[in-house]
Amino acid sequence: MEKTIKQWLSRMKQQLGNKVRSMEQNGAQETVMLVEKTELPDVCYFLWHEKKGRLFTMVGNDERDIHGFFALYYVFSFDSFRHFITVKTLIDPLDPTFPSVAVQLPAANWYEREVKDLLGLRPQGHPDPRPLILHGDWPEDLHPLRKDFPLDRHAPRVQSREAFMPYDSEDVTEIPVGPIHAGIIEPGHFRFGAVGDTILHLDARLFFTHRGLEKASEGMPLAKALFLAERVCGVCALSHSVAFAQAVERIGEVTIPPRAAYLRTLFLELERLYNHIGDVGNVCAGFGFAVGISQGARLKEIMQQLNEHVAGHRYLRGVVRLGGVRIDITEREKEDIVRTLAYVKKEFQELVDLLFSHDIAMNRMATTGVLRLEHANDLEVVGVAARASGRSVDIRRDQPYAAYDQVPFHVPVYEAGDVLARVRIRVDEVFESIAMIEQLLHSLPSGDTFTSLPPLPPYRSAMGWCESPRGETVHWLMVGPDQTIYRYRIRSATYSNWPAVPLAVKGNIVPDFPLINKSFELCYACCDR
Amino acid sequence: MKSGKEQTTDLRWTLQKRMKEVLGRSLHIRHVDSGSCNGCDFEMNTLTNPIYDIQRFGVDFVASPRHADMLMVTGGVTRHLEEALIKTYNAASEPKMVVAIGACACSGGIFGRTYANYGGVGHIVPVYVYVPGCPPRPEAIIEGILLALDRYEELSRNRYEELSRNKGENRH
Ligand code: SF4
């Protein structure tokens, strides 16, 4: 494998010729290509379009204290090689612009708007110049992720630059909804352009829960930042903490002990279980199927009580430590897990049988909210939503971490791309996770549950990743002096998937929006940060 | 000693009793996510699942602040949600009992005050009761409602006494 990767990389270097200034390894799995900013779109498009790399994340960084420049990193994942290629470019602070990659590569759209808001690096020719992370009343010339911007500075509110899709025709009704919604759910503002009942266009104003987490993490000791990572999102808390810990461990070049890797995998699957079960129940709320809602909520609660019993926290916070895990399990707890899972499996099967044999439920779910494969590919959709549209990506299999290369598992894929397909993926994955947990418990190795970390060299960067219940989550980390964070970029599954929702709702009726939205089950907190 | 389950059941009965005593009727709550990680929100949701089921005891989560006696606020109030929180607060009917749910709502949580976050609900609207926890367990949220009822009872008693004292003085 190593040899083929070397050959593959050197061929690529030849093909790109003098577009690439230098190429170097960053750890075993990542190659960094340094390019001039003018070459950025060509090189990125080549990697994405010709070489079929997936845009994994993109990070902007204020590195003026280190070498006088800003830096942009476009990371592509090459799943078949289990390798990443990062295209890096430096940007002169005197000319903080770069040619937009998003023109050719739609998935880069949000990332580039984000670096414009937070770092003041302007993508030239970008198709959508509106603000994204900071709303329109934030002063255009203040960029909080620049190092010279103090963390707690409150900027004055200015005349809003907010803009929504204008409609010429009188036949189009604009329906504004949110940010506060009727139920106990997260905030977002949706603006439907509807003709009668049918949705013509959806504009979404998000990032209401932007708390400035990435800025707040800068300068924070790594050990404390783990607690911050766990608090990026409530229901994917463990996935985030694992991704962060992996980034730290990769910089420190440590391998966690086998028992720790197994335990992480075990708890990650428990996280997937309580989420997927709850989400299947929640989708039922999209068409008022009360039995389903209650059963889903009840089984989810049973799973969360199990979490609390074995890990001490209903949302699995506090499980991870840097270098391993904090929580070990006893023989007795193993039995409790097996017993609870057997019960939940039986009950969940009943719920599923009921749901899938109910005409009205099936009618509402099938052919509703179709996300087409081309769209999913163009936007680099991940997780359940991708797999329901025929796009087979699962980072547990594609770039394995923890003990995912030790347990065999099947990754379900459906083609239809509708609400039903997304529910089916979750259902299949519930049974898959239960089977995985049984295997993991059976083959749990003995030994230590953590290893200590060496001091980390400053200004090294690495990534950690994790397939959260919502999909692939990437944490990009650069450490600073004295074991603190220099830059921390969290790219959650929702960040990749939100741009696909407006495409999936087009042509559906407005009353189906809550159902479609629930079937994507996007989480705002980790998208907004 | 009573089991956890029995204690939870007791707590819910106490809740129903106190609501009757203090409000004479049911309690309607409106939720405002002012920038939480959603952990607290999910724990609030948990209260309505078939295991806790506080709706059975007369508590309901309502869609409009105009129908609400109580606002439960999660998150430390982001810049982008400040306006939504204030509008919701203004729209809520008296007595506007605000219960801050979770460490973020109480004091900003682990990241505190930033350029985008005020670091606590108390900076923006008056708070009745602070419920700590990250997230607080469902039982703790019920306990928070009980404390808010105590507070309401006390305030309305004081106000009643003050009113009757004023009345007495006016007569002379
Ligand atoms: S208190 Fe904890 S659970 Fe609640 S919103 Fe804050 S971080 Fe999330």
XYZ file of C-alpha atoms and ligand atoms in Angstrom:
709
model
C 0.000 0.000 0.000
C 2.726 2.425 1.004
C 4.535 1.906 -2.276
C 1.416 2.459 -4.344
C 0.684 5.658 -2.425
C 4.207 6.891 -3.156
C 3.811 6.142 -6.863
C 0.381 7.668 -6.952
C 1.670 10.833 -5.303
C 4.647 11.207 -7.562
C 2.462 10.762 -10.650
C 0.195 13.408 -9.345
C 3.150 15.701 -8.833
C 4.167 15.161 -12.431
C 0.685 15.875 -13.697
C 0.459 19.074 -11.714
C 3.940 20.115 -12.814
C 5.058 23.485 -11.552
C 1.658 24.339 -10.125
C 2.847 22.699 -6.920
C 5.696 24.495 -5.189
C 6.495 21.742 -2.714
C 5.061 18.553 -1.377
C 5.691 17.184 2.074
C 4.334 14.596 4.457
C 2.490 15.577 7.613
C 2.271 12.307 9.517
C 1.734 9.025 7.729
C -1.672 9.780 6.266
C -1.460 13.346 5.012
C 0.483 14.994 2.175
C 0.612 18.772 2.048
C 0.995 20.504 -1.327
C 2.010 24.105 -1.166
C 0.672 26.149 -4.074
C 0.542 29.806 -5.098
C -2.896 31.204 -4.441
C -3.451 31.773 -8.165
C -3.140 28.021 -8.729
C -5.571 27.160 -5.953
C -8.719 26.636 -8.062
C -6.930 24.524 -10.679
C -5.204 22.253 -8.203
C -8.316 21.791 -6.076
C -10.458 21.090 -9.111
C -7.920 18.587 -10.384
C -7.900 16.708 -7.066
C -11.665 16.745 -6.810
C -12.715 16.215 -10.377
C -9.898 14.189 -11.930
C -8.641 12.321 -8.913
C -11.993 11.930 -7.164
C -10.854 13.264 -3.814
C -13.631 14.273 -1.432
C -13.403 17.786 -0.030
C -12.982 16.836 3.605
C -12.631 20.210 5.259
C -11.203 23.644 4.637
C -9.462 25.751 7.208
C -8.338 29.346 7.269
C -5.695 30.292 9.759
C -4.114 33.510 10.897
C -0.439 32.530 10.962
C 0.927 36.055 10.827
C 2.699 35.588 14.185
C 4.458 32.512 12.851
C 5.594 33.543 9.364
C 3.747 36.702 8.454
C 0.973 35.201 6.313
C -2.550 33.872 6.496
C -2.933 30.276 5.379
C -5.703 28.316 3.717
C -5.862 24.538 3.796
C -8.205 22.623 1.471
C -8.160 18.991 2.577
C -9.187 16.170 0.245
C -9.802 12.624 1.353
C -8.806 9.750 -0.918
C -10.679 6.911 0.645
C -9.298 4.123 -1.515
C -5.753 5.085 -0.498
C -6.698 5.957 3.051
C -4.775 9.136 2.499
C -5.392 12.876 2.631
C -3.990 15.570 0.396
C -4.006 19.084 1.742
C -3.636 21.987 -0.644
C -2.075 24.808 1.291
C -1.634 28.380 0.188
C -0.258 31.434 1.919
C -1.987 34.769 1.685
C -0.261 38.081 2.057
C -1.976 40.287 4.664
C -1.495 43.264 2.323
C -3.699 41.591 -0.274
C -6.139 39.385 1.649
C -7.879 37.895 -1.376
C -7.793 34.561 -3.178
C -9.506 33.158 -6.261
C -12.645 31.305 -5.231
C -12.596 27.551 -5.585
C -16.349 27.364 -5.004
C -17.041 28.446 -8.569
C -16.044 24.982 -9.754
C -16.389 23.052 -6.548
C -19.774 23.773 -4.967
C -18.925 22.091 -1.680
C -16.366 24.828 -0.985
C -19.081 27.471 -0.928
C -19.677 27.782 2.820
C -16.042 27.352 3.782
C -15.039 30.335 1.685
C -17.841 32.506 2.994
C -16.728 31.521 6.456
C -13.090 32.607 6.016
C -14.355 35.861 4.602
C -16.464 36.543 7.692
C -14.101 35.303 10.349
C -10.676 36.075 8.890
C -11.370 38.710 6.283
C -9.883 36.653 3.433
C -11.998 37.489 0.414
C -12.764 34.811 -2.190
C -12.772 36.552 -5.569
C -15.562 35.537 -7.891
C -17.441 33.622 -5.210
C -21.013 32.908 -6.335
C -22.651 34.035 -3.064
C -21.185 37.125 -1.412
C -23.647 37.253 1.534
C -22.386 36.951 5.092
C -22.691 33.476 6.586
C -21.406 32.908 10.118
C -21.736 36.473 11.339
C -25.089 37.944 10.561
C -25.587 41.054 8.503
C -25.464 43.471 11.426
C -21.859 42.595 12.262
C -19.397 45.268 11.010
C -17.917 44.120 7.723
C -14.356 45.090 8.608
C -14.058 43.183 11.902
C -12.831 39.619 11.758
C -12.934 37.808 15.079
C -10.652 34.909 14.170
C -7.758 37.230 13.509
C -5.298 36.945 16.349
C -5.398 40.653 17.099
C -9.159 40.575 17.771
C -9.789 40.142 21.511
C -12.001 37.179 22.398
C -14.644 39.081 24.335
C -14.867 42.219 22.224
C -18.487 43.042 21.479
C -18.859 44.753 18.132
C -21.545 47.397 17.577
C -24.562 46.466 15.475
C -24.591 48.069 12.046
C -27.224 48.417 9.332
C -28.021 44.864 8.277
C -26.576 43.504 5.043
C -28.916 40.534 5.197
C -30.550 39.628 1.879
C -32.993 36.953 0.837
C -34.041 35.718 -2.565
C -36.234 38.408 -4.181
C -39.303 37.234 -6.121
C -40.819 39.200 -8.977
C -44.056 37.318 -9.369
C -47.133 37.979 -7.276
C -47.860 34.255 -7.344
C -45.000 33.589 -4.998
C -45.800 33.803 -1.310
C -42.903 34.300 1.068
C -43.263 32.390 4.322
C -40.793 33.374 7.037
C -40.355 30.872 9.896
C -38.157 31.111 12.977
C -35.527 31.513 14.394
C -37.597 30.375 17.395
C -39.844 27.476 16.457
C -42.937 25.970 18.009
C -41.306 22.902 19.521
C -38.253 22.367 21.674
C -35.813 22.560 18.797
C -32.806 24.523 17.706
C -33.000 27.970 16.115
C -32.819 28.736 12.404
C -34.666 31.110 10.113
C -36.297 29.681 7.012
C -37.801 31.659 4.234
C -39.918 29.713 1.814
C -40.870 31.046 -1.555
C -44.033 29.060 -2.225
C -46.450 28.875 -5.102
C -49.613 27.644 -3.480
C -48.458 24.782 -1.310
C -45.409 23.966 -3.351
C -41.963 25.116 -2.337
C -40.186 26.946 -5.109
C -37.139 27.962 -3.136
C -35.876 27.795 0.424
C -33.483 30.335 1.866
C -32.098 29.392 5.246
C -30.484 31.837 7.650
C -28.451 29.773 10.064
C -25.631 30.248 12.542
C -27.894 31.676 15.223
C -26.139 29.599 17.862
C -22.686 30.780 16.808
C -20.951 31.081 20.158
C -17.384 31.690 19.035
C -16.182 28.304 20.268
C -13.192 28.136 17.949
C -11.925 31.522 19.055
C -12.605 30.631 22.700
C -10.471 27.512 22.336
C -7.407 29.451 21.202
C -4.814 29.532 23.943
C -6.748 26.982 25.966
C -4.718 24.093 27.408
C -5.411 20.926 25.414
C -6.663 19.048 28.456
C -9.289 21.708 29.097
C -10.204 22.024 25.437
C -11.340 18.417 25.526
C -14.243 19.585 27.685
C -14.995 22.267 25.141
C -14.923 19.702 22.326
C -17.477 17.630 24.223
C -19.731 20.644 24.436
C -19.801 21.544 20.779
C -22.913 19.425 20.471
C -25.105 17.648 23.001
C -26.103 14.567 21.095
C -22.803 14.017 19.273
C -20.718 14.904 22.320
C -18.699 11.711 22.213
C -17.978 11.879 18.484
C -16.600 15.367 18.932
C -14.453 14.427 21.884
C -13.070 11.393 20.043
C -12.273 13.488 16.964
C -10.481 16.072 19.079
C -8.548 13.471 21.048
C -7.474 11.785 17.815
C -6.136 15.048 16.443
C -4.094 15.564 19.617
C -2.872 11.965 19.606
C -1.898 12.222 15.957
C 0.233 15.298 16.657
C 1.813 13.501 19.609
C 2.283 10.372 17.463
C 0.845 8.105 20.118
C -1.277 5.035 19.593
C -3.891 4.411 22.231
C -3.948 0.962 23.889
C -6.203 -1.659 22.245
C -8.635 -1.744 25.140
C -9.087 2.025 24.908
C -9.684 1.787 21.160
C -12.312 -0.889 21.689
C -14.018 1.050 24.442
C -14.148 4.195 22.300
C -15.727 2.169 19.518
C -18.199 0.623 21.929
C -19.308 3.965 23.345
C -19.434 5.547 19.886
C -21.853 2.848 18.796
C -23.922 3.422 21.933
C -24.066 7.070 20.920
C -25.213 6.135 17.428
C -27.863 3.843 18.881
C -29.576 6.305 21.168
C -29.520 8.913 18.404
C -30.797 6.727 15.582
C -33.536 5.206 17.722
C -34.633 8.640 18.903
C -34.481 9.987 15.350
C -36.651 7.223 13.930
C -39.184 8.106 16.629
C -38.812 11.785 15.849
C -39.473 11.371 12.148
C -42.879 10.018 13.184
C -43.610 13.480 14.585
C -43.407 14.710 10.985
C -46.722 13.004 10.274
C -48.304 12.831 13.708
C -47.732 9.118 14.235
C -48.014 9.242 18.028
C -47.225 5.602 18.761
C -43.960 5.906 16.907
C -43.011 9.142 18.654
C -43.621 7.689 22.093
C -41.954 4.371 21.428
C -38.925 6.060 19.926
C -38.650 8.436 22.879
C -39.065 5.614 25.375
C -36.404 3.422 23.809
C -34.069 6.365 23.504
C -34.530 7.069 27.204
C -33.721 3.456 28.021
C -30.522 3.774 26.005
C -29.604 7.014 27.729
C -30.170 5.435 31.108
C -27.849 2.673 30.003
C -25.285 5.318 29.047
C -25.552 6.803 32.474
C -25.270 3.424 34.118
C -22.077 2.391 32.318
C -20.427 5.730 31.570
C -21.838 8.018 34.222
C -23.385 10.467 31.770
C -26.594 10.355 29.763
C -24.854 12.037 26.803
C -21.574 10.161 27.229
C -19.575 13.172 28.259
C -16.461 12.410 30.249
C -15.776 9.113 28.484
C -12.698 10.205 26.566
C -9.357 11.376 27.853
C -6.432 12.435 25.749
C -4.549 9.195 25.120
C -7.428 6.837 25.813
C -10.611 6.640 27.835
C -11.560 7.522 31.369
C -14.279 4.907 31.688
C -13.658 1.186 31.843
C -16.425 -1.385 32.048
C -16.806 -4.350 34.354
C -18.102 -7.853 33.569
C -21.344 -6.947 35.298
C -21.793 -3.874 33.105
C -21.112 -5.966 30.024
C -24.032 -8.165 30.990
C -26.227 -5.136 31.600
C -25.410 -3.811 28.144
C -26.199 -7.137 26.503
C -29.480 -7.462 28.393
C -30.644 -3.929 27.633
C -29.704 -4.236 23.972
C -31.617 -7.476 23.613
C -34.717 -5.796 24.983
C -34.301 -2.640 22.910
C -33.669 -4.667 19.761
C -36.920 -6.558 20.186
C -38.952 -3.447 20.936
C -37.348 -1.459 18.156
C -38.116 -4.243 15.679
C -41.771 -4.001 16.690
C -41.760 -0.251 16.184
C -40.178 -0.641 12.762
C -42.643 -3.317 11.693
C -45.474 -1.084 12.747
C -44.068 1.942 10.963
C -43.217 0.212 7.707
C -46.582 -1.514 7.492
C -48.560 1.662 8.065
C -49.973 2.977 4.804
C -50.174 6.622 5.783
C -46.677 6.629 7.242
C -45.227 4.977 4.145
C -47.142 7.306 1.924
C -45.773 10.370 3.672
C -42.181 9.108 3.706
C -41.787 7.601 0.256
C -40.805 9.964 -2.582
C -40.757 12.920 -0.158
C -37.714 15.179 0.006
C -35.566 13.455 -2.586
C -31.888 14.348 -2.558
C -30.371 13.349 -5.879
C -27.046 11.588 -6.061
C -25.406 14.264 -8.244
C -26.361 16.917 -5.729
C -25.112 14.806 -2.860
C -21.817 14.322 -4.668
C -21.403 17.953 -5.669
C -22.040 19.157 -2.163
C -19.997 16.404 -0.493
C -22.942 15.291 1.608
C -22.011 12.834 4.367
C -23.565 10.408 6.801
C -27.087 9.035 6.707
C -28.198 11.554 4.081
C -25.394 10.535 1.715
C -25.937 6.805 2.126
C -29.669 7.199 1.517
C -28.931 8.830 -1.841
C -26.628 6.095 -3.091
C -23.400 7.789 -2.012
C -21.454 5.208 -0.071
C -19.337 7.170 2.391
C -18.716 6.094 5.957
C -15.521 7.271 7.554
C -15.561 4.309 9.952
C -14.875 2.096 6.968
C -13.106 4.562 4.664
C -10.477 5.924 7.049
C -10.825 3.629 10.071
C -10.039 4.875 13.564
C -10.441 3.489 17.104
C -11.168 -0.232 16.615
C -13.290 0.003 13.480
C -10.800 -2.018 11.483
C -11.137 -4.846 14.022
C -14.871 -5.436 13.810
C -16.577 -6.324 10.559
C -19.699 -4.315 9.817
C -21.921 -3.602 6.874
C -22.608 -0.097 5.582
C -26.179 0.111 4.293
C -26.761 2.172 1.159
C -30.098 3.041 -0.463
C -30.657 4.743 -3.783
C -34.007 6.502 -3.437
C -32.755 9.553 -1.512
C -36.162 10.210 0.034
C -37.296 10.450 3.662
C -38.012 6.742 3.694
C -34.510 5.871 2.550
C -33.021 8.003 5.305
C -35.209 6.273 7.869
C -34.276 2.881 6.447
C -30.573 3.674 6.753
C -31.034 4.498 10.426
C -33.055 1.374 11.034
C -30.442 -0.843 9.380
C -27.673 0.904 11.259
C -29.393 0.330 14.590
C -29.275 -3.424 14.056
C -25.763 -3.160 12.685
C -24.594 -1.234 15.765
C -26.177 -3.720 18.125
C -24.333 -6.539 16.355
C -21.090 -4.557 16.517
C -21.434 -3.927 20.227
C -21.958 -7.618 20.839
C -18.784 -8.399 18.919
C -16.830 -5.683 20.678
C -17.879 -6.920 24.090
C -17.001 -10.428 23.121
C -13.498 -9.602 21.953
C -12.675 -6.715 24.319
C -8.918 -6.923 24.893
C -7.524 -6.558 28.391
C -4.880 -4.027 29.366
C -4.526 -0.306 29.934
C -7.231 2.170 29.115
C -4.928 5.068 28.360
C -1.399 6.056 27.571
C 0.317 9.296 28.426
C 1.039 11.951 25.857
C 4.483 13.425 25.192
C 4.797 17.220 25.089
C 3.570 18.370 21.688
C 5.819 20.452 19.417
C 4.254 23.872 18.740
C 2.678 24.761 15.382
C 2.195 21.175 14.265
C -1.216 20.407 12.870
C -3.261 17.253 12.452
C -6.818 16.094 11.977
C -9.092 13.821 13.915
C -12.282 12.423 12.462
C -15.274 10.451 13.507
C -18.510 9.184 11.976
C -21.001 10.789 14.328
C -24.635 9.640 14.189
C -25.177 12.484 11.712
C -22.118 11.721 9.606
C -18.487 12.493 9.227
C -17.083 15.071 11.624
C -13.574 16.510 11.215
C -11.515 18.403 13.722
C -8.477 20.207 12.394
C -6.060 21.234 15.101
C -2.857 23.243 15.291
C -1.145 23.363 18.650
C 0.557 26.469 19.936
C 3.231 26.947 22.568
C 2.931 25.215 25.982
C 0.377 22.545 25.056
C -2.321 25.002 24.107
C -4.472 25.400 21.043
C -3.360 27.712 18.268
C -6.207 27.016 15.847
C -9.081 24.588 16.071
C -11.550 24.118 13.230
C -14.583 21.931 13.781
C -16.378 20.751 10.666
C -19.457 18.788 11.628
C -21.641 16.606 9.441
C -24.370 19.208 9.492
C -22.051 21.796 7.985
C -21.642 19.553 4.958
C -25.278 18.549 4.774
C -27.232 21.761 5.318
C -26.628 23.124 1.824
C -28.332 19.984 0.452
C -31.596 20.515 2.315
C -32.881 23.393 0.154
C -32.318 21.160 -2.886
C -34.236 18.290 -1.326
C -37.270 20.368 -0.343
C -37.732 22.022 -3.730
C -41.020 20.966 -5.311
C -42.356 19.472 -2.095
C -45.259 20.979 -0.211
C -44.619 23.296 2.722
C -46.246 20.926 5.270
C -43.687 18.279 4.337
C -40.791 20.512 5.297
C -40.735 19.502 8.979
C -40.703 15.867 7.925
C -37.886 16.342 5.442
C -35.929 18.399 7.920
C -36.342 15.737 10.597
C -35.215 13.025 8.217
C -31.928 14.876 7.709
C -31.735 15.419 11.477
C -29.318 18.279 11.296
C -27.849 19.695 14.406
C -27.339 23.431 14.511
C -25.100 23.725 17.541
C -22.152 21.930 15.974
C -22.704 23.600 12.620
C -22.796 27.091 14.113
C -20.160 26.564 16.823
C -34.622 4.301 51.004
C -36.726 4.876 47.937
C -35.504 3.865 44.514
C -34.643 6.502 41.931
C -37.800 5.704 40.030
C -39.993 6.177 43.088
C -38.273 9.440 43.903
C -38.933 10.725 40.391
C -42.581 9.766 40.692
C -42.809 11.554 44.048
C -41.214 14.610 42.536
C -43.826 14.740 39.824
C -46.692 14.406 42.316
C -45.185 17.204 44.378
C -45.031 19.246 41.210
C -48.700 18.722 40.510
C -49.639 19.565 44.097
C -47.566 22.726 44.157
C -48.921 23.886 40.800
C -52.449 23.547 42.156
C -51.533 25.407 45.347
C -49.582 28.207 43.778
C -51.151 28.687 40.375
C -54.474 26.954 40.888
C -54.124 25.469 37.426
C -51.644 23.967 34.993
C -48.296 25.409 33.989
C -47.377 26.372 30.448
C -43.746 26.620 29.455
C -42.148 28.145 26.389
C -38.634 27.069 25.461
C -36.041 29.493 24.083
C -32.767 28.157 22.755
C -30.510 31.153 23.127
C -27.434 29.306 21.856
C -27.168 25.974 23.578
C -25.301 22.883 22.471
C -28.744 21.187 22.327
C -27.944 18.909 25.289
C -30.138 20.967 27.599
C -32.887 21.119 24.986
C -32.918 17.361 24.663
C -33.188 16.992 28.427
C -36.206 19.278 28.366
C -37.670 17.123 25.630
C -37.018 14.110 27.793
C -39.538 15.442 30.298
C -42.277 14.764 27.777
C -41.248 11.184 26.980
C -43.397 8.321 28.299
C -40.991 7.716 31.182
C -41.064 11.200 32.771
C -44.256 12.361 31.106
C -44.760 15.574 33.031
C -47.604 16.506 30.686
C -49.658 14.000 32.641
C -49.187 16.202 35.707
C -50.355 19.363 34.038
C -47.199 20.854 32.546
C -47.150 21.631 28.866
C -44.579 23.032 26.493
C -46.413 25.532 24.333
C -45.733 27.005 20.916
C -46.293 30.672 21.703
C -44.801 32.805 24.463
C -48.208 34.458 24.809
C -49.536 31.222 26.242
C -46.630 30.712 28.585
C -46.298 31.323 32.316
C -42.691 30.306 32.249
C -39.767 30.649 29.866
C -37.109 27.986 29.980
C -33.962 29.342 28.412
C -31.044 27.172 27.373
C -27.708 28.536 26.191
C -25.757 31.634 27.184
C -27.442 34.075 24.732
C -25.593 34.533 21.487
C -25.381 37.846 19.714
C -27.576 36.394 16.977
C -30.300 35.293 19.409
C -30.388 38.270 21.731
C -33.216 39.898 19.832
C -35.219 36.661 19.689
C -34.865 36.199 23.442
C -35.908 39.760 24.241
C -38.890 39.579 21.895
C -39.975 36.287 23.401
C -39.603 37.697 26.903
C -41.661 40.750 26.022
C -44.346 38.620 24.418
C -44.654 36.239 27.366
C -47.523 36.823 29.747
C -46.995 37.723 33.403
C -45.453 36.562 35.645
C -42.680 35.783 33.099
C -40.939 33.215 35.227
C -37.562 32.748 33.532
C -35.742 29.538 34.380
C -32.161 29.335 33.114
C -31.397 25.730 32.232
C -27.808 24.510 32.279
C -24.327 25.846 32.902
C -24.329 27.908 29.697
C -27.565 29.669 30.588
C -26.406 30.198 34.174
C -22.933 31.551 33.561
C -21.784 30.964 30.012
C -20.493 27.447 30.547
C -17.019 26.364 29.577
C -16.397 29.073 26.977
C -18.007 31.969 28.856
C -18.209 35.382 27.283
C -17.014 35.761 23.704
C -17.515 38.176 20.825
C -20.592 36.161 19.905
C -21.962 35.110 23.289
C -23.064 37.087 26.342
C -22.240 34.330 28.800
C -25.520 33.915 30.667
C -29.234 34.601 30.414
C -29.122 36.908 33.452
C -27.212 39.498 31.414
C -30.200 39.973 29.135
C -33.444 39.228 31.010
C -34.291 38.834 34.730
C -33.986 35.235 35.871
C -36.172 33.511 38.485
C -34.223 30.321 38.987
C -30.866 29.016 37.806
C -30.645 25.260 37.224
C -26.993 24.182 36.953
C -25.802 21.025 35.212
C -24.369 20.182 31.842
C -27.036 19.286 31.026
C -29.143 19.184 34.209
C -30.857 15.835 34.632
C -34.607 15.743 33.973
C -35.217 15.553 37.732
C -33.168 18.698 38.246
C -35.298 20.526 35.715
C -38.453 19.484 37.605
C -36.794 20.687 40.801
C -36.111 23.985 39.040
C -39.791 24.358 38.205
C -40.640 23.718 41.865
C -38.199 26.379 43.014
C -39.681 28.846 40.544
C -43.128 28.156 41.994
C -41.799 28.809 45.520
C -40.301 32.038 44.327
C -43.505 33.071 42.622
C -45.520 32.299 45.733
C -43.175 34.326 47.888
C -43.145 37.284 45.514
C -46.883 37.332 45.126
C -47.354 37.077 48.906
C -45.033 40.038 49.417
C -46.796 41.960 46.742
C -50.191 41.138 48.234
C -49.050 42.300 51.653
C -47.609 45.455 50.204
C -50.826 46.171 48.362
C -52.992 45.635 51.408
C -50.646 47.766 53.520
C -50.921 50.592 50.968
C -54.653 50.217 50.948
C -54.712 50.508 54.750
C -52.554 53.651 54.649
C -54.740 55.250 52.003
C -57.795 54.965 54.175
C -56.372 57.324 56.810
S -25.032 23.569 29.842
Fe -23.946 21.888 28.855
S -25.599 20.700 27.934
Fe -26.459 22.700 28.392
S -26.215 23.919 26.550
Fe -24.403 24.290 27.816
S -22.864 22.813 27.132
Fe -24.863 22.123 26.387
